[in-house]
């Protein structure tokens, strides 16, 4: 179903929709992970958050950013820093 949708949008020349769909597919795969290692940014963070299981490992310097401060405020017990 997703491949047909991607093909239709390539055929119509809407390349931006292809990128959006592939990003959604990537996020779906990340959400099925048992464990996650994330870096700066929100994409991996959302994949780990949506998975909701296992451990998520992130660098300590991430806690200095706005995203890191929000993660810290959420008090997620399975999120660790290294």
mmCIF file of N, CA and C in Angstrom:
data_model
loop_
_atom_site.group_PDB
_atom_site.id
_atom_site.type_symbol
_atom_site.label_atom_id
_atom_site.label_comp_id
_atom_site.label_asym_id
_atom_site.label_seq_id
_atom_site.Cartn_x
_atom_site.Cartn_y
_atom_site.Cartn_z
ATOM 1 N N UNK A 1 0.830 -1.198 0.000
ATOM 2 C CA UNK A 1 0.000 0.000 0.000
ATOM 3 C C UNK A 1 0.868 1.253 0.000
ATOM 4 N N UNK A 2 1.885 1.271 0.855
ATOM 5 C CA UNK A 2 2.757 2.448 0.900
ATOM 6 C C UNK A 2 3.539 2.581 -0.397
ATOM 7 N N UNK A 3 4.025 1.467 -0.964
ATOM 8 C CA UNK A 3 4.800 1.554 -2.197
ATOM 9 C C UNK A 3 3.943 2.053 -3.349
ATOM 10 N N UNK A 4 2.660 1.666 -3.392
ATOM 11 C CA UNK A 4 1.779 2.178 -4.429
ATOM 12 C C UNK A 4 1.586 3.685 -4.273
ATOM 13 N N UNK A 5 1.448 4.130 -3.036
ATOM 14 C CA UNK A 5 1.261 5.549 -2.781
ATOM 15 C C UNK A 5 2.501 6.343 -3.194
ATOM 16 N N UNK A 6 3.676 5.793 -2.899
ATOM 17 C CA UNK A 6 4.917 6.446 -3.307
ATOM 18 C C UNK A 6 5.010 6.486 -4.831
ATOM 19 N N UNK A 7 4.689 5.398 -5.487
ATOM 20 C CA UNK A 7 4.759 5.335 -6.948
ATOM 21 C C UNK A 7 3.832 6.364 -7.590
ATOM 22 N N UNK A 8 2.630 6.495 -7.073
ATOM 23 C CA UNK A 8 1.674 7.472 -7.617
ATOM 24 C C UNK A 8 2.244 8.882 -7.508
ATOM 25 N N UNK A 9 2.852 9.205 -6.381
ATOM 26 C CA UNK A 9 3.379 10.551 -6.215
ATOM 27 C C UNK A 9 4.648 10.786 -7.021
ATOM 28 N N UNK A 10 5.418 9.758 -7.287
ATOM 29 C CA UNK A 10 6.563 9.925 -8.192
ATOM 30 C C UNK A 10 6.033 10.165 -9.608
ATOM 31 N N UNK A 11 5.038 9.433 -9.998
ATOM 32 C CA UNK A 11 4.467 9.560 -11.330
ATOM 33 C C UNK A 11 3.890 10.942 -11.553
ATOM 34 N N UNK A 12 3.311 11.539 -10.530
ATOM 35 C CA UNK A 12 2.747 12.875 -10.644
ATOM 36 C C UNK A 12 3.819 13.958 -10.454
ATOM 37 N N UNK A 13 5.046 13.562 -10.153
ATOM 38 C CA UNK A 13 6.134 14.518 -10.010
ATOM 39 C C UNK A 13 6.200 15.242 -8.687
ATOM 40 N N UNK A 14 5.575 14.706 -7.654
ATOM 41 C CA UNK A 14 5.585 15.349 -6.348
ATOM 42 C C UNK A 14 6.641 14.676 -5.468
ATOM 43 N N UNK A 15 7.883 15.052 -5.689
ATOM 44 C CA UNK A 15 8.998 14.427 -4.994
ATOM 45 C C UNK A 15 8.957 14.721 -3.490
ATOM 46 N N UNK A 16 8.486 15.875 -3.072
ATOM 47 C CA UNK A 16 8.442 16.204 -1.647
ATOM 48 C C UNK A 16 7.564 15.233 -0.874
ATOM 49 N N UNK A 17 6.506 14.763 -1.477
ATOM 50 C CA UNK A 17 5.645 13.780 -0.816
ATOM 51 C C UNK A 17 6.384 12.463 -0.635
ATOM 52 N N UNK A 18 7.248 12.108 -1.574
ATOM 53 C CA UNK A 18 8.047 10.894 -1.451
ATOM 54 C C UNK A 18 8.955 10.990 -0.231
ATOM 55 N N UNK A 19 9.621 12.115 -0.063
ATOM 56 C CA UNK A 19 10.510 12.298 1.085
ATOM 57 C C UNK A 19 9.715 12.226 2.378
ATOM 58 N N UNK A 20 8.548 12.834 2.412
ATOM 59 C CA UNK A 20 7.711 12.788 3.615
ATOM 60 C C UNK A 20 7.317 11.354 3.943
ATOM 61 N N UNK A 21 6.889 10.612 2.949
ATOM 62 C CA UNK A 21 6.464 9.239 3.196
ATOM 63 C C UNK A 21 7.622 8.375 3.675
ATOM 64 N N UNK A 22 8.798 8.534 3.085
ATOM 65 C CA UNK A 22 9.936 7.739 3.521
ATOM 66 C C UNK A 22 10.328 8.104 4.944
ATOM 67 N N UNK A 23 10.190 9.361 5.330
ATOM 68 C CA UNK A 23 10.469 9.761 6.704
ATOM 69 C C UNK A 23 9.491 9.111 7.674
ATOM 70 N N UNK A 24 8.250 9.028 7.281
ATOM 71 C CA UNK A 24 7.244 8.387 8.123
ATOM 72 C C UNK A 24 7.570 6.907 8.287
ATOM 73 N N UNK A 25 7.969 6.255 7.209
ATOM 74 C CA UNK A 25 8.327 4.839 7.271
ATOM 75 C C UNK A 25 9.531 4.648 8.192
ATOM 76 N N UNK A 26 10.534 5.514 8.099
ATOM 77 C CA UNK A 26 11.694 5.441 8.982
ATOM 78 C C UNK A 26 11.279 5.574 10.440
ATOM 79 N N UNK A 27 10.411 6.508 10.732
ATOM 80 C CA UNK A 27 9.956 6.713 12.110
ATOM 81 C C UNK A 27 9.173 5.503 12.621
ATOM 82 N N UNK A 28 8.405 4.884 11.752
ATOM 83 C CA UNK A 28 7.680 3.669 12.140
ATOM 84 C C UNK A 28 8.670 2.575 12.521
ATOM 85 N N UNK A 29 9.720 2.383 11.717
ATOM 86 C CA UNK A 29 10.730 1.369 12.040
ATOM 87 C C UNK A 29 11.443 1.690 13.343
ATOM 88 N N UNK A 30 11.783 2.949 13.567
ATOM 89 C CA UNK A 30 12.439 3.338 14.820
ATOM 90 C C UNK A 30 11.545 3.054 16.024
ATOM 91 N N UNK A 31 10.253 3.227 15.869
ATOM 92 C CA UNK A 31 9.344 3.020 16.997
ATOM 93 C C UNK A 31 9.230 1.557 17.399
ATOM 94 N N UNK A 32 9.673 0.627 16.554
ATOM 95 C CA UNK A 32 9.647 -0.794 16.878
ATOM 96 C C UNK A 32 10.934 -1.285 17.534
ATOM 97 N N UNK A 33 11.909 -0.414 17.718
ATOM 98 C CA UNK A 33 13.188 -0.820 18.292
ATOM 99 C C UNK A 33 13.051 -1.199 19.761
ATOM 100 N N UNK A 34 13.829 -2.197 20.180
ATOM 101 C CA UNK A 34 13.845 -2.578 21.594
ATOM 102 C C UNK A 34 14.727 -1.641 22.404
ATOM 103 N N UNK A 35 15.778 -1.126 21.805
ATOM 104 C CA UNK A 35 16.687 -0.195 22.462
ATOM 105 C C UNK A 35 17.083 0.870 21.442
ATOM 106 N N UNK A 36 17.478 2.051 21.941
ATOM 107 C CA UNK A 36 17.832 3.145 21.038
ATOM 108 C C UNK A 36 19.078 3.870 21.518
ATOM 109 N N UNK A 37 19.849 4.359 20.571
ATOM 110 C CA UNK A 37 20.976 5.257 20.845
ATOM 111 C C UNK A 37 20.666 6.523 20.056
ATOM 112 N N UNK A 38 20.517 7.628 20.759
ATOM 113 C CA UNK A 38 20.143 8.862 20.069
ATOM 114 C C UNK A 38 21.247 9.911 20.208
ATOM 115 N N UNK A 39 21.245 10.866 19.298
ATOM 116 C CA UNK A 39 22.161 11.996 19.330
ATOM 117 C C UNK A 39 21.328 13.269 19.349
ATOM 118 N N UNK A 40 21.952 14.378 19.055
ATOM 119 C CA UNK A 40 21.250 15.657 19.049
ATOM 120 C C UNK A 40 20.147 15.640 18.001
ATOM 121 N N UNK A 41 19.020 16.197 18.323
ATOM 122 C CA UNK A 41 17.907 16.293 17.395
ATOM 123 C C UNK A 41 16.672 15.611 17.939
ATOM 124 N N UNK A 42 15.569 15.796 17.255
ATOM 125 C CA UNK A 42 14.307 15.267 17.756
ATOM 126 C C UNK A 42 13.840 14.009 17.028
ATOM 127 N N UNK A 43 14.387 13.715 15.867
ATOM 128 C CA UNK A 43 13.890 12.576 15.082
ATOM 129 C C UNK A 43 14.110 11.252 15.809
ATOM 130 N N UNK A 44 15.335 10.992 16.233
ATOM 131 C CA UNK A 44 15.625 9.778 16.993
ATOM 132 C C UNK A 44 14.939 9.770 18.338
ATOM 133 N N UNK A 45 14.824 10.966 18.930
ATOM 134 C CA UNK A 45 14.152 11.082 20.219
ATOM 135 C C UNK A 45 12.694 10.630 20.102
ATOM 136 N N UNK A 46 12.012 11.042 19.057
ATOM 137 C CA UNK A 46 10.618 10.643 18.878
ATOM 138 C C UNK A 46 10.512 9.150 18.597
ATOM 139 N N UNK A 47 11.432 8.598 17.832
ATOM 140 C CA UNK A 47 11.426 7.154 17.595
ATOM 141 C C UNK A 47 11.574 6.388 18.891
ATOM 142 N N UNK A 48 12.496 6.829 19.754
ATOM 143 C CA UNK A 48 12.701 6.177 21.054
ATOM 144 C C UNK A 48 11.499 6.351 21.955
ATOM 145 N N UNK A 49 10.943 7.540 21.962
ATOM 146 C CA UNK A 49 9.784 7.823 22.805
ATOM 147 C C UNK A 49 8.578 6.987 22.378
ATOM 148 N N UNK A 50 8.366 6.880 21.079
ATOM 149 C CA UNK A 50 7.233 6.099 20.584
ATOM 150 C C UNK A 50 7.417 4.608 20.835
ATOM 151 N N UNK A 51 8.667 4.142 20.832
ATOM 152 C CA UNK A 51 8.924 2.731 21.128
ATOM 153 C C UNK A 51 8.508 2.422 22.562
ATOM 154 N N UNK A 52 8.908 3.268 23.501
ATOM 155 C CA UNK A 52 8.482 3.127 24.883
ATOM 156 C C UNK A 52 8.951 1.877 25.600
ATOM 157 N N UNK A 53 9.996 1.233 25.106
ATOM 158 C CA UNK A 53 10.495 0.033 25.769
ATOM 159 C C UNK A 53 12.012 -0.007 25.660
ATOM 160 N N UNK A 54 12.623 -0.837 26.457
ATOM 161 C CA UNK A 54 14.076 -0.955 26.422
ATOM 162 C C UNK A 54 14.751 0.292 26.954
ATOM 163 N N UNK A 55 16.046 0.369 26.747
ATOM 164 C CA UNK A 55 16.809 1.539 27.183
ATOM 165 C C UNK A 55 17.087 2.463 26.013
ATOM 166 N N UNK A 56 17.111 3.740 26.316
ATOM 167 C CA UNK A 56 17.546 4.747 25.353
ATOM 168 C C UNK A 56 18.800 5.382 25.918
ATOM 169 N N UNK A 57 19.861 5.382 25.124
ATOM 170 C CA UNK A 57 21.144 5.942 25.539
ATOM 171 C C UNK A 57 21.384 7.220 24.746
ATOM 172 N N UNK A 58 21.797 8.266 25.463
ATOM 173 C CA UNK A 58 22.055 9.554 24.815
ATOM 174 C C UNK A 58 23.282 10.191 25.457
ATOM 175 N N UNK A 59 23.987 11.073 24.721
ATOM 176 C CA UNK A 59 25.161 11.730 25.305
ATOM 177 C C UNK A 59 24.766 12.761 26.361
ATOM 178 N N UNK A 60 25.621 12.932 27.361
ATOM 179 C CA UNK A 60 25.340 13.904 28.433
ATOM 180 C C UNK A 60 25.207 15.326 27.907
ATOM 181 N N UNK A 61 25.957 15.649 26.868
ATOM 182 C CA UNK A 61 25.885 17.018 26.327
ATOM 183 C C UNK A 61 24.503 17.345 25.777
ATOM 184 N N UNK A 62 23.729 16.335 25.482
ATOM 185 C CA UNK A 62 22.370 16.570 24.990
ATOM 186 C C UNK A 62 21.507 17.239 26.054
ATOM 187 N N UNK A 63 21.815 17.015 27.316
ATOM 188 C CA UNK A 63 21.025 17.597 28.409
ATOM 189 C C UNK A 63 21.159 19.115 28.479
ATOM 190 N N UNK A 64 22.158 19.669 27.811
ATOM 191 C CA UNK A 64 22.337 21.130 27.792
ATOM 192 C C UNK A 64 21.428 21.821 26.778
ATOM 193 N N UNK A 65 20.819 21.043 25.898
ATOM 194 C CA UNK A 65 19.964 21.608 24.855
ATOM 195 C C UNK A 65 18.518 21.688 25.336
ATOM 196 N N UNK A 66 17.689 22.392 24.588
ATOM 197 C CA UNK A 66 16.261 22.471 24.916
ATOM 198 C C UNK A 66 15.605 21.094 24.891
ATOM 199 N N UNK A 67 15.965 20.295 23.880
ATOM 200 C CA UNK A 67 15.412 18.944 23.776
ATOM 201 C C UNK A 67 15.826 18.117 24.982
ATOM 202 N N UNK A 68 17.099 18.180 25.343
ATOM 203 C CA UNK A 68 17.596 17.432 26.494
ATOM 204 C C UNK A 68 16.937 17.839 27.798
ATOM 205 N N UNK A 69 16.701 19.130 27.956
ATOM 206 C CA UNK A 69 16.038 19.618 29.166
ATOM 207 C C UNK A 69 14.608 19.090 29.258
ATOM 208 N N UNK A 70 13.950 18.980 28.123
ATOM 209 C CA UNK A 70 12.582 18.436 28.123
ATOM 210 C C UNK A 70 12.580 16.940 28.428
ATOM 211 N N UNK A 71 13.583 16.235 27.902
ATOM 212 C CA UNK A 71 13.718 14.808 28.215
ATOM 213 C C UNK A 71 13.956 14.632 29.711
ATOM 214 N N UNK A 72 14.837 15.438 30.262
ATOM 215 C CA UNK A 72 15.139 15.369 31.693
ATOM 216 C C UNK A 72 13.896 15.681 32.535
ATOM 217 N N UNK A 73 13.134 16.683 32.127
ATOM 218 C CA UNK A 73 11.922 17.064 32.859
ATOM 219 C C UNK A 73 10.857 15.966 32.804
ATOM 220 N N UNK A 74 10.864 15.167 31.738
ATOM 221 C CA UNK A 74 9.880 14.090 31.602
ATOM 222 C C UNK A 74 10.169 12.930 32.551
ATOM 223 N N UNK A 75 11.386 12.882 33.096
ATOM 224 C CA UNK A 75 11.780 11.867 34.081
ATOM 225 C C UNK A 75 11.537 10.446 33.567
ATOM 226 N N UNK A 76 12.064 10.162 32.393
ATOM 227 C CA UNK A 76 11.925 8.839 31.792
ATOM 228 C C UNK A 76 12.984 7.912 32.382
ATOM 229 N N UNK A 77 12.571 6.922 33.121
ATOM 230 C CA UNK A 77 13.516 6.078 33.880
ATOM 231 C C UNK A 77 14.389 5.197 32.987
ATOM 232 N N UNK A 78 13.949 4.875 31.790
ATOM 233 C CA UNK A 78 14.741 4.023 30.918
ATOM 234 C C UNK A 78 15.661 4.798 29.976
ATOM 235 N N UNK A 79 15.779 6.102 30.165
ATOM 236 C CA UNK A 79 16.673 6.928 29.353
ATOM 237 C C UNK A 79 17.934 7.200 30.160
ATOM 238 N N UNK A 80 19.083 6.822 29.600
ATOM 239 C CA UNK A 80 20.371 6.949 30.288
ATOM 240 C C UNK A 80 21.306 7.860 29.503
ATOM 241 N N UNK A 81 22.226 8.481 30.224
ATOM 242 C CA UNK A 81 23.251 9.317 29.578
ATOM 243 C C UNK A 81 24.612 8.655 29.701
ATOM 244 N N UNK A 82 25.464 8.915 28.725
ATOM 245 C CA UNK A 82 26.846 8.432 28.763
ATOM 246 C C UNK A 82 27.791 9.573 28.473
#
